[in-house]
Short mmCIF file of N, CA, C and O in Angstrom, two decimals:
data_model
loop_
_atom_site.label_atom_id
_atom_site.label_comp_id
_atom_site.label_asym_id
_atom_site.label_seq_id
_atom_site.Cartn_x
_atom_site.Cartn_y
_atom_site.Cartn_z
N UNK A 116 -12.73 -6.94 8.37
CA UNK A 116 -12.56 -6.21 7.13
C UNK A 116 -11.08 -6.18 6.78
O UNK A 116 -10.25 -5.82 7.60
N UNK A 117 -10.76 -6.54 5.58
CA UNK A 117 -9.36 -6.52 5.16
C UNK A 117 -9.03 -5.15 4.60
O UNK A 117 -9.83 -4.50 3.95
N UNK A 118 -7.83 -4.75 4.87
CA UNK A 118 -7.36 -3.45 4.39
C UNK A 118 -6.74 -3.62 3.02
O UNK A 118 -5.93 -4.53 2.80
N UNK A 119 -7.16 -2.77 2.07
CA UNK A 119 -6.57 -2.87 0.74
C UNK A 119 -5.20 -2.23 0.73
O UNK A 119 -4.97 -1.22 1.39
N UNK A 120 -4.32 -2.85 0.01
CA UNK A 120 -2.95 -2.35 -0.07
C UNK A 120 -2.81 -1.43 -1.27
O UNK A 120 -3.39 -1.69 -2.33
N UNK A 121 -2.05 -0.34 -1.13
CA UNK A 121 -1.82 0.54 -2.28
C UNK A 121 -1.13 -0.21 -3.42
O UNK A 121 -0.32 -1.10 -3.20
N UNK A 122 -1.49 0.15 -4.62
CA UNK A 122 -0.88 -0.42 -5.81
C UNK A 122 0.18 0.56 -6.28
O UNK A 122 -0.02 1.77 -6.25
N UNK A 123 1.31 0.04 -6.70
CA UNK A 123 2.34 0.93 -7.23
C UNK A 123 2.11 1.11 -8.72
O UNK A 123 1.83 0.16 -9.45
N UNK A 124 2.17 2.36 -9.15
CA UNK A 124 2.03 2.69 -10.56
C UNK A 124 2.71 4.02 -10.81
O UNK A 124 2.96 4.78 -9.88
N UNK A 125 3.01 4.27 -12.05
CA UNK A 125 3.67 5.51 -12.45
C UNK A 125 2.62 6.61 -12.59
O UNK A 125 1.83 6.59 -13.55
N UNK A 126 2.59 7.53 -11.65
CA UNK A 126 1.56 8.57 -11.62
C UNK A 126 1.60 9.42 -12.89
O UNK A 126 0.55 9.70 -13.49
N UNK A 127 2.78 9.80 -13.34
CA UNK A 127 2.88 10.62 -14.55
C UNK A 127 2.28 9.90 -15.76
O UNK A 127 1.57 10.48 -16.57
N UNK A 128 2.57 8.63 -15.86
CA UNK A 128 2.04 7.83 -16.97
C UNK A 128 0.52 7.74 -16.87
O UNK A 128 -0.18 7.86 -17.89
N UNK A 129 -0.01 7.54 -15.68
CA UNK A 129 -1.46 7.46 -15.51
C UNK A 129 -2.13 8.79 -15.80
O UNK A 129 -3.22 8.84 -16.38
N UNK A 130 -1.50 9.89 -15.41
CA UNK A 130 -2.06 11.21 -15.72
C UNK A 130 -2.13 11.39 -17.23
O UNK A 130 -3.12 11.89 -17.76
N UNK A 131 -1.12 10.95 -17.94
CA UNK A 131 -1.14 11.04 -19.40
C UNK A 131 -2.27 10.19 -19.99
O UNK A 131 -2.92 10.60 -20.95
N UNK A 132 -2.52 9.02 -19.41
CA UNK A 132 -3.63 8.18 -19.87
C UNK A 132 -4.97 8.88 -19.63
O UNK A 132 -5.87 8.83 -20.47
N UNK A 133 -5.09 9.53 -18.48
CA UNK A 133 -6.33 10.24 -18.17
C UNK A 133 -6.50 11.44 -19.10
O UNK A 133 -7.60 11.72 -19.58
N UNK A 134 -5.41 12.15 -19.38
CA UNK A 134 -5.48 13.26 -20.34
C UNK A 134 -5.89 12.75 -21.72
O UNK A 134 -6.69 13.39 -22.41
N UNK A 135 -5.36 11.61 -22.13
CA UNK A 135 -5.75 11.03 -23.41
C UNK A 135 -7.22 10.66 -23.40
O UNK A 135 -7.93 10.86 -24.39
N UNK A 136 -7.70 10.16 -22.29
CA UNK A 136 -9.11 9.86 -22.13
C UNK A 136 -9.94 11.13 -22.35
O UNK A 136 -10.92 11.13 -23.10
N UNK A 137 -9.55 12.22 -21.69
CA UNK A 137 -10.28 13.50 -21.83
C UNK A 137 -10.18 14.03 -23.26
O UNK A 137 -11.15 14.57 -23.80
N UNK A 138 -9.03 13.88 -23.88
CA UNK A 138 -8.85 14.30 -25.28
C UNK A 138 -9.81 13.52 -26.18
O UNK A 138 -10.48 14.10 -27.04
N UNK A 139 -9.89 12.21 -25.97
CA UNK A 139 -10.82 11.38 -26.74
C UNK A 139 -12.25 11.82 -26.49
O UNK A 139 -13.05 11.91 -27.43
N UNK A 140 -12.59 12.10 -25.25
CA UNK A 140 -13.93 12.57 -24.89
C UNK A 140 -14.25 13.83 -25.70
O UNK A 140 -15.31 13.92 -26.31
N UNK A 141 -13.34 14.80 -25.70
CA UNK A 141 -13.54 16.04 -26.46
C UNK A 141 -13.72 15.77 -27.95
O UNK A 141 -14.57 16.36 -28.61
N UNK A 142 -12.90 14.88 -28.50
CA UNK A 142 -12.97 14.58 -29.93
C UNK A 142 -14.31 13.92 -30.29
O UNK A 142 -14.91 14.28 -31.30
N UNK A 143 -14.74 12.98 -29.49
CA UNK A 143 -16.03 12.32 -29.76
C UNK A 143 -17.18 13.31 -29.66
O UNK A 143 -18.09 13.30 -30.48
N UNK A 144 -17.13 14.18 -28.66
CA UNK A 144 -18.19 15.18 -28.50
C UNK A 144 -18.23 16.11 -29.72
O UNK A 144 -19.29 16.35 -30.28
N UNK A 145 -17.07 16.61 -30.12
CA UNK A 145 -17.01 17.54 -31.26
C UNK A 145 -17.50 16.87 -32.54
O UNK A 145 -18.08 17.53 -33.41
N UNK A 146 -17.28 15.56 -32.65
CA UNK A 146 -17.70 14.82 -33.84
C UNK A 146 -19.16 14.33 -33.73
O UNK A 146 -19.62 13.62 -34.63
N UNK A 147 -19.82 14.69 -32.65
CA UNK A 147 -21.21 14.29 -32.40
C UNK A 147 -21.37 12.77 -32.34
O UNK A 147 -22.39 12.22 -32.74
N UNK A 148 -20.37 12.10 -31.82
CA UNK A 148 -20.41 10.64 -31.68
C UNK A 148 -20.86 10.28 -30.26
O UNK A 148 -20.12 9.69 -29.47
N UNK A 149 -22.10 10.67 -29.96
CA UNK A 149 -22.63 10.53 -28.61
C UNK A 149 -22.83 9.08 -28.20
O UNK A 149 -22.63 8.73 -27.04
N UNK A 150 -23.19 8.22 -29.14
CA UNK A 150 -23.33 6.79 -28.81
C UNK A 150 -21.99 6.22 -28.37
O UNK A 150 -21.93 5.45 -27.41
N UNK A 151 -20.93 6.59 -29.06
CA UNK A 151 -19.59 6.11 -28.69
C UNK A 151 -19.18 6.64 -27.32
O UNK A 151 -18.44 5.97 -26.59
N UNK A 152 -19.67 7.81 -26.96
CA UNK A 152 -19.33 8.40 -25.67
C UNK A 152 -19.91 7.60 -24.50
O UNK A 152 -19.36 7.62 -23.41
N UNK A 153 -21.00 6.89 -24.75
CA UNK A 153 -21.58 6.05 -23.70
C UNK A 153 -20.56 5.01 -23.22
O UNK A 153 -20.53 4.65 -22.05
N UNK A 154 -19.71 4.55 -24.14
CA UNK A 154 -18.71 3.54 -23.80
C UNK A 154 -17.59 4.10 -22.94
O UNK A 154 -16.79 3.34 -22.41
N UNK A 155 -17.53 5.42 -22.80
CA UNK A 155 -16.51 6.04 -21.95
C UNK A 155 -16.96 6.08 -20.49
O UNK A 155 -16.24 6.58 -19.64
N UNK A 156 -18.14 5.57 -20.22
CA UNK A 156 -18.67 5.55 -18.85
C UNK A 156 -18.92 4.11 -18.42
O UNK A 156 -19.14 3.22 -19.24
N UNK A 157 -18.89 3.88 -17.12
CA UNK A 157 -19.22 2.57 -16.58
C UNK A 157 -20.72 2.35 -16.74
O UNK A 157 -21.48 3.30 -16.92
N UNK A 158 -21.15 1.11 -16.66
CA UNK A 158 -22.58 0.80 -16.75
C UNK A 158 -23.37 1.51 -15.66
O UNK A 158 -24.49 1.94 -15.87
N UNK A 159 -22.75 1.63 -14.48
CA UNK A 159 -23.43 2.21 -13.32
C UNK A 159 -22.99 3.65 -13.06
O UNK A 159 -23.02 4.12 -11.93
N UNK A 160 -22.60 4.36 -14.11
CA UNK A 160 -22.18 5.76 -13.96
C UNK A 160 -23.25 6.54 -13.20
O UNK A 160 -24.45 6.31 -13.37
N UNK A 161 -22.81 7.43 -12.33
CA UNK A 161 -23.73 8.28 -11.58
C UNK A 161 -23.46 9.74 -11.88
O UNK A 161 -22.31 10.17 -11.92
N UNK A 162 -24.52 10.49 -12.13
CA UNK A 162 -24.41 11.91 -12.48
C UNK A 162 -25.04 12.71 -11.34
O UNK A 162 -26.19 12.49 -10.98
N UNK A 163 -24.27 13.63 -10.78
CA UNK A 163 -24.73 14.41 -9.63
C UNK A 163 -25.49 15.65 -10.06
O UNK A 163 -25.49 16.04 -11.23
N UNK A 164 -26.14 16.26 -9.08
CA UNK A 164 -26.87 17.51 -9.26
C UNK A 164 -27.97 17.36 -10.30
O UNK A 164 -28.25 18.28 -11.06
N UNK A 165 -28.58 16.20 -10.35
CA UNK A 165 -29.60 15.94 -11.36
C UNK A 165 -30.99 16.08 -10.76
O UNK A 165 -31.36 15.33 -9.85
N UNK A 166 -31.77 17.04 -11.25
CA UNK A 166 -33.12 17.21 -10.72
C UNK A 166 -34.00 15.99 -10.94
O UNK A 166 -34.97 15.79 -10.22
N UNK A 167 -33.66 15.13 -11.90
CA UNK A 167 -34.44 13.94 -12.19
C UNK A 167 -34.25 12.84 -11.16
O UNK A 167 -34.96 11.84 -11.16
N UNK A 168 -33.27 13.01 -10.27
CA UNK A 168 -32.93 11.95 -9.33
C UNK A 168 -34.07 11.66 -8.37
O UNK A 168 -34.70 12.56 -7.83
N UNK A 169 -34.30 10.38 -8.17
CA UNK A 169 -35.24 9.94 -7.14
C UNK A 169 -34.47 9.27 -6.00
O UNK A 169 -35.07 8.79 -5.04
N UNK A 170 -33.16 9.24 -6.11
CA UNK A 170 -32.29 8.62 -5.12
C UNK A 170 -31.92 9.63 -4.04
O UNK A 170 -31.75 10.82 -4.32
N UNK A 171 -31.76 9.14 -2.83
CA UNK A 171 -31.31 9.99 -1.74
C UNK A 171 -29.92 10.55 -1.96
O UNK A 171 -29.52 11.53 -1.34
N UNK A 172 -29.16 9.94 -2.85
CA UNK A 172 -27.82 10.42 -3.15
C UNK A 172 -27.84 11.66 -4.03
O UNK A 172 -26.84 12.35 -4.15
N UNK A 173 -28.97 11.92 -4.68
CA UNK A 173 -29.04 13.03 -5.62
C UNK A 173 -28.46 12.69 -6.98
O UNK A 173 -28.32 13.55 -7.83
N UNK A 174 -28.12 11.41 -7.17
CA UNK A 174 -27.54 10.98 -8.43
C UNK A 174 -28.59 10.33 -9.32
O UNK A 174 -29.58 9.78 -8.84
N UNK A 175 -28.36 10.43 -10.62
CA UNK A 175 -29.07 9.57 -11.55
C UNK A 175 -28.02 8.61 -12.11
O UNK A 175 -26.84 8.95 -12.20
N UNK A 176 -28.45 7.42 -12.45
CA UNK A 176 -27.50 6.37 -12.79
C UNK A 176 -27.71 5.83 -14.19
O UNK A 176 -28.83 5.82 -14.69
N UNK A 177 -26.62 5.36 -14.78
CA UNK A 177 -26.67 4.61 -16.01
C UNK A 177 -26.17 5.34 -17.23
O UNK A 177 -26.16 6.57 -17.30
N UNK A 178 -25.72 4.54 -18.17
CA UNK A 178 -25.17 5.10 -19.41
C UNK A 178 -26.19 5.90 -20.21
O UNK A 178 -25.84 6.88 -20.85
N UNK A 179 -27.46 5.49 -20.18
CA UNK A 179 -28.45 6.24 -20.93
C UNK A 179 -28.63 7.64 -20.34
O UNK A 179 -28.74 8.62 -21.08
N UNK A 180 -28.61 7.75 -19.02
CA UNK A 180 -28.71 9.06 -18.38
C UNK A 180 -27.48 9.91 -18.72
O UNK A 180 -27.59 11.12 -18.95
N UNK A 181 -26.32 9.27 -18.76
CA UNK A 181 -25.09 9.96 -19.14
C UNK A 181 -25.20 10.49 -20.57
O UNK A 181 -24.93 11.65 -20.84
N UNK A 182 -25.64 9.62 -21.46
CA UNK A 182 -25.86 10.00 -22.86
C UNK A 182 -26.85 11.16 -22.95
O UNK A 182 -26.61 12.14 -23.66
N UNK A 183 -27.98 11.04 -22.25
CA UNK A 183 -29.00 12.09 -22.30
C UNK A 183 -28.45 13.44 -21.85
O UNK A 183 -28.78 14.48 -22.43
N UNK A 184 -27.59 13.44 -20.83
CA UNK A 184 -26.99 14.69 -20.35
C UNK A 184 -26.05 15.30 -21.37
O UNK A 184 -26.04 16.52 -21.58
N UNK A 185 -25.27 14.46 -22.02
CA UNK A 185 -24.32 14.95 -23.03
C UNK A 185 -25.08 15.54 -24.22
O UNK A 185 -24.79 16.64 -24.68
N UNK A 186 -26.06 14.80 -24.71
CA UNK A 186 -26.85 15.26 -25.85
C UNK A 186 -27.64 16.51 -25.47
O UNK A 186 -27.74 17.45 -26.27
N UNK A 187 -28.17 16.55 -24.26
CA UNK A 187 -28.92 17.72 -23.80
C UNK A 187 -28.05 18.97 -23.77
O UNK A 187 -28.50 20.06 -24.15
N UNK A 188 -26.81 18.83 -23.32
CA UNK A 188 -25.90 19.98 -23.32
C UNK A 188 -25.63 20.45 -24.74
O UNK A 188 -25.58 21.65 -25.03
N UNK A 189 -25.46 19.50 -25.64
CA UNK A 189 -25.17 19.82 -27.04
C UNK A 189 -26.35 20.53 -27.70
O UNK A 189 -26.18 21.54 -28.37
N UNK A 190 -27.53 20.02 -27.50
CA UNK A 190 -28.72 20.57 -28.16
C UNK A 190 -29.31 21.78 -27.46
O UNK A 190 -30.09 22.52 -28.06
N UNK A 191 -28.97 21.99 -26.19
CA UNK A 191 -29.43 23.17 -25.47
C UNK A 191 -30.92 23.21 -25.24
O UNK A 191 -31.65 22.25 -25.51
N UNK A 192 -31.38 24.35 -24.76
CA UNK A 192 -32.79 24.48 -24.39
C UNK A 192 -33.74 24.45 -25.59
O UNK A 192 -34.89 24.07 -25.48
N UNK A 193 -33.23 24.83 -26.76
CA UNK A 193 -34.08 24.83 -27.95
C UNK A 193 -34.14 23.45 -28.63
O UNK A 193 -34.93 23.25 -29.54
N UNK A 194 -33.28 22.54 -28.20
CA UNK A 194 -33.12 21.22 -28.81
C UNK A 194 -32.58 21.28 -30.24
O UNK A 194 -32.55 20.29 -30.94
N UNK A 195 -32.15 22.48 -30.67
CA UNK A 195 -31.63 22.64 -32.03
C UNK A 195 -30.24 23.25 -32.05
O UNK A 195 -29.67 23.46 -33.11
N UNK A 196 -29.72 23.58 -30.88
CA UNK A 196 -28.40 24.20 -30.80
C UNK A 196 -27.32 23.17 -31.06
O UNK A 196 -27.58 21.97 -31.10
N UNK A 197 -26.12 23.63 -31.24
CA UNK A 197 -24.96 22.76 -31.35
C UNK A 197 -23.87 23.36 -30.46
O UNK A 197 -22.90 23.93 -30.93
N UNK A 198 -24.08 23.21 -29.14
CA UNK A 198 -23.17 23.78 -28.15
C UNK A 198 -21.96 22.88 -27.98
O UNK A 198 -22.09 21.71 -27.62
N UNK A 199 -20.78 23.41 -28.21
CA UNK A 199 -19.56 22.62 -28.06
C UNK A 199 -19.13 22.63 -26.59
O UNK A 199 -18.90 23.68 -26.01
N UNK A 200 -19.06 21.46 -26.01
CA UNK A 200 -18.61 21.25 -24.64
C UNK A 200 -17.17 20.76 -24.71
O UNK A 200 -16.90 19.76 -25.39
N UNK A 201 -16.26 21.46 -24.05
CA UNK A 201 -14.84 21.11 -24.10
C UNK A 201 -14.29 21.01 -22.69
O UNK A 201 -14.37 21.96 -21.92
N UNK A 202 -13.76 19.85 -22.37
CA UNK A 202 -13.08 19.66 -21.10
C UNK A 202 -11.69 20.28 -21.22
O UNK A 202 -10.92 19.92 -22.10
N UNK A 203 -11.38 21.22 -20.35
CA UNK A 203 -10.10 21.93 -20.38
C UNK A 203 -9.07 21.16 -19.54
O UNK A 203 -8.51 21.68 -18.57
N UNK A 204 -8.82 19.93 -19.93
CA UNK A 204 -8.08 18.97 -19.12
C UNK A 204 -6.62 19.34 -18.86
O UNK A 204 -6.03 18.86 -17.89
N UNK A 205 -6.02 20.17 -19.68
CA UNK A 205 -4.61 20.52 -19.45
C UNK A 205 -4.41 21.30 -18.15
O UNK A 205 -3.35 21.26 -17.56
N UNK A 206 -5.45 21.98 -17.70
CA UNK A 206 -5.34 22.75 -16.45
C UNK A 206 -5.97 22.07 -15.26
O UNK A 206 -6.12 22.68 -14.20
N UNK A 207 -6.35 20.83 -15.39
CA UNK A 207 -7.03 20.12 -14.31
C UNK A 207 -6.07 19.66 -13.22
O UNK A 207 -4.87 19.52 -13.43
N UNK A 208 -6.65 19.37 -12.07
CA UNK A 208 -5.94 18.68 -10.99
C UNK A 208 -6.20 17.19 -11.20
O UNK A 208 -7.32 16.79 -11.52
N UNK A 209 -5.19 16.38 -11.00
CA UNK A 209 -5.29 14.93 -11.16
C UNK A 209 -4.91 14.27 -9.85
O UNK A 209 -3.82 14.48 -9.35
N UNK A 210 -5.83 13.47 -9.31
CA UNK A 210 -5.64 12.88 -8.00
C UNK A 210 -5.84 11.36 -8.06
O UNK A 210 -6.96 10.87 -8.00
N UNK A 211 -4.74 10.60 -8.18
CA UNK A 211 -4.88 9.14 -8.22
C UNK A 211 -5.19 8.61 -6.83
O UNK A 211 -4.72 9.12 -5.83
N UNK A 212 -6.00 7.58 -6.79
CA UNK A 212 -6.29 6.91 -5.53
C UNK A 212 -5.28 5.77 -5.34
O UNK A 212 -4.80 5.19 -6.31
N UNK A 213 -4.94 5.46 -4.10
CA UNK A 213 -3.89 4.46 -3.84
C UNK A 213 -4.17 3.07 -4.38
O UNK A 213 -3.25 2.29 -4.59
N UNK A 214 -5.44 2.74 -4.65
CA UNK A 214 -5.75 1.40 -5.16
C UNK A 214 -5.37 1.22 -6.63
O UNK A 214 -5.38 0.11 -7.15
N UNK A 215 -5.05 2.32 -7.33
CA UNK A 215 -4.68 2.24 -8.73
C UNK A 215 -5.86 2.01 -9.66
O UNK A 215 -5.68 1.89 -10.87
N UNK A 216 -7.08 1.96 -9.11
CA UNK A 216 -8.26 1.67 -9.90
C UNK A 216 -9.23 2.85 -9.95
O UNK A 216 -10.26 2.76 -10.63
N UNK A 217 -8.93 3.91 -9.23
CA UNK A 217 -9.79 5.10 -9.20
C UNK A 217 -8.92 6.35 -9.36
O UNK A 217 -7.79 6.38 -8.86
N UNK A 218 -9.47 7.33 -10.03
CA UNK A 218 -8.72 8.56 -10.31
C UNK A 218 -9.70 9.72 -10.31
O UNK A 218 -10.72 9.68 -11.01
N UNK A 219 -9.44 10.74 -9.51
CA UNK A 219 -10.26 11.95 -9.51
C UNK A 219 -9.64 13.00 -10.43
O UNK A 219 -8.42 13.15 -10.47
N UNK A 220 -10.50 13.72 -11.11
CA UNK A 220 -10.07 14.90 -11.86
C UNK A 220 -10.99 16.04 -11.46
O UNK A 220 -12.16 15.83 -11.16
N UNK A 221 -10.45 17.23 -11.44
CA UNK A 221 -11.27 18.41 -11.21
C UNK A 221 -10.67 19.57 -11.98
O UNK A 221 -9.46 19.75 -12.00
N UNK A 222 -11.54 20.30 -12.65
CA UNK A 222 -11.07 21.44 -13.43
C UNK A 222 -12.20 22.04 -14.23
O UNK A 222 -13.36 21.67 -14.07
N UNK A 223 -11.85 22.94 -15.09
CA UNK A 223 -12.87 23.69 -15.82
C UNK A 223 -13.24 23.02 -17.14
O UNK A 223 -12.51 22.20 -17.68
N UNK A 224 -14.41 23.42 -17.60
CA UNK A 224 -14.89 23.08 -18.93
C UNK A 224 -15.50 24.35 -19.51
O UNK A 224 -15.81 25.29 -18.79
N UNK A 225 -15.65 24.37 -20.82
CA UNK A 225 -16.39 25.45 -21.47
C UNK A 225 -17.53 24.83 -22.25
O UNK A 225 -17.42 23.72 -22.78
N UNK A 226 -18.63 25.55 -22.28
CA UNK A 226 -19.80 25.15 -23.05
C UNK A 226 -20.23 26.38 -23.83
O UNK A 226 -20.62 27.39 -23.24
N UNK A 227 -20.09 26.29 -25.15
CA UNK A 227 -20.47 27.43 -25.98
C UNK A 227 -21.96 27.70 -25.83
O UNK A 227 -22.73 26.77 -25.58
N UNK A 228 -22.38 28.94 -25.90
CA UNK A 228 -21.55 30.05 -26.34
C UNK A 228 -20.79 30.76 -25.23
O UNK A 228 -19.77 31.40 -25.50
N UNK A 229 -21.21 30.66 -23.95
CA UNK A 229 -20.54 31.52 -22.96
C UNK A 229 -20.46 30.92 -21.56
O UNK A 229 -20.22 31.65 -20.61
N UNK A 230 -20.57 29.64 -21.40
CA UNK A 230 -20.55 29.04 -20.07
C UNK A 230 -19.17 28.48 -19.77
O UNK A 230 -18.57 27.79 -20.58
N UNK A 231 -18.69 28.79 -18.57
CA UNK A 231 -17.49 28.17 -18.03
C UNK A 231 -17.90 27.57 -16.70
O UNK A 231 -18.56 28.22 -15.89
N UNK A 232 -17.55 26.32 -16.48
CA UNK A 232 -17.94 25.66 -15.25
C UNK A 232 -16.84 24.77 -14.73
O UNK A 232 -15.74 24.71 -15.28
N UNK A 233 -17.15 24.08 -13.64
CA UNK A 233 -16.20 23.15 -13.02
C UNK A 233 -16.74 21.74 -13.18
O UNK A 233 -17.93 21.48 -12.97
N UNK A 234 -15.87 20.85 -13.58
CA UNK A 234 -16.20 19.45 -13.79
C UNK A 234 -15.33 18.60 -12.88
O UNK A 234 -14.15 18.87 -12.70
N UNK A 235 -15.92 17.57 -12.32
CA UNK A 235 -15.17 16.59 -11.54
C UNK A 235 -15.57 15.21 -12.02
O UNK A 235 -16.76 14.89 -12.09
N UNK A 236 -14.59 14.43 -12.39
CA UNK A 236 -14.82 13.04 -12.75
C UNK A 236 -14.17 12.16 -11.69
O UNK A 236 -13.06 12.43 -11.25
N UNK A 237 -14.85 11.10 -11.32
CA UNK A 237 -14.22 9.99 -10.63
C UNK A 237 -14.17 8.89 -11.68
O UNK A 237 -15.21 8.39 -12.13
N UNK A 238 -12.97 8.58 -12.11
CA UNK A 238 -12.77 7.54 -13.12
C UNK A 238 -12.51 6.22 -12.40
O UNK A 238 -11.96 6.20 -11.30
N UNK A 239 -12.90 5.14 -13.05
CA UNK A 239 -12.68 3.81 -12.48
C UNK A 239 -12.25 2.88 -13.61
O UNK A 239 -12.65 3.05 -14.76
N UNK A 240 -11.45 1.90 -13.25
CA UNK A 240 -11.11 0.84 -14.19
C UNK A 240 -11.12 -0.48 -13.42
O UNK A 240 -10.98 -0.51 -12.20
N UNK A 241 -11.32 -1.55 -14.15
CA UNK A 241 -11.46 -2.86 -13.52
C UNK A 241 -10.13 -3.49 -13.11
O UNK A 241 -10.10 -4.32 -12.22
N UNK A 242 -9.07 -3.09 -13.78
CA UNK A 242 -7.73 -3.61 -13.47
C UNK A 242 -6.73 -2.57 -13.94
O UNK A 242 -7.08 -1.69 -14.73
N UNK A 243 -5.48 -2.66 -13.49
CA UNK A 243 -4.48 -1.70 -13.96
C UNK A 243 -4.28 -1.69 -15.47
O UNK A 243 -3.85 -0.69 -16.03
N UNK A 244 -4.63 -2.76 -16.16
CA UNK A 244 -4.49 -2.81 -17.62
C UNK A 244 -5.75 -2.35 -18.35
O UNK A 244 -5.71 -2.13 -19.55
N UNK A 245 -6.85 -2.20 -17.63
CA UNK A 245 -8.13 -1.83 -18.25
C UNK A 245 -8.18 -0.32 -18.51
O UNK A 245 -7.48 0.45 -17.87
N UNK A 246 -9.03 0.09 -19.43
CA UNK A 246 -9.16 1.53 -19.72
C UNK A 246 -9.93 2.26 -18.62
O UNK A 246 -10.76 1.67 -17.92
N UNK A 247 -9.67 3.54 -18.49
CA UNK A 247 -10.42 4.38 -17.56
C UNK A 247 -11.82 4.62 -18.10
O UNK A 247 -12.01 4.73 -19.31
N UNK A 248 -12.80 4.70 -17.20
CA UNK A 248 -14.19 5.00 -17.52
C UNK A 248 -14.72 5.99 -16.50
O UNK A 248 -14.30 5.98 -15.34
N UNK A 249 -15.65 6.83 -16.90
CA UNK A 249 -16.30 7.75 -15.97
C UNK A 249 -17.23 6.94 -15.07
O UNK A 249 -18.12 6.23 -15.56
N UNK A 250 -17.02 7.04 -13.77
CA UNK A 250 -17.85 6.35 -12.78
C UNK A 250 -18.80 7.32 -12.10
O UNK A 250 -19.96 7.02 -11.88
N UNK A 251 -18.33 8.50 -11.77
CA UNK A 251 -19.16 9.57 -11.20
C UNK A 251 -18.76 10.89 -11.87
O UNK A 251 -17.59 11.11 -12.17
N UNK A 252 -19.75 11.74 -12.06
CA UNK A 252 -19.49 13.05 -12.65
C UNK A 252 -20.31 14.10 -11.89
O UNK A 252 -21.46 13.89 -11.58
N UNK A 253 -19.62 15.18 -11.57
CA UNK A 253 -20.26 16.32 -10.91
C UNK A 253 -19.83 17.54 -11.71
O UNK A 253 -18.65 17.72 -12.02
N UNK A 254 -20.78 18.38 -12.04
CA UNK A 254 -20.41 19.64 -12.69
C UNK A 254 -21.41 20.72 -12.30
O UNK A 254 -22.48 20.44 -11.78
N UNK A 255 -20.99 21.94 -12.52
CA UNK A 255 -21.91 23.07 -12.26
C UNK A 255 -21.83 24.04 -13.41
O UNK A 255 -20.95 24.02 -14.22
#
């Protein structure tokens, strides 16, 4: 097994890119552009804590599942609500991985009308020049 070597990159610059990613996520959600939000996730995105999971990992996979979760949060239990979900990214912890291709975030989100929770994204990109995408998401 070969050992991967750490990639050098400017952490502050990458944190700003991740914050911009979260800002875009918030803007698309507020504008109800849920189809566009699917593109912010990898094809094999995994969502944790999903009762629908049949996998031993407890994850459900895929952009459609990601889309369904976002739309479900927006529409709420009545399917007629318009709950605004906002990632509070300015107060998040940002943890770059040494390979330069993965980035963890953890912090709070709000979901109207009165929910505050914790969100964790594992972001992935295909190369240092590629955009960040949600690869795994855990929230409560």
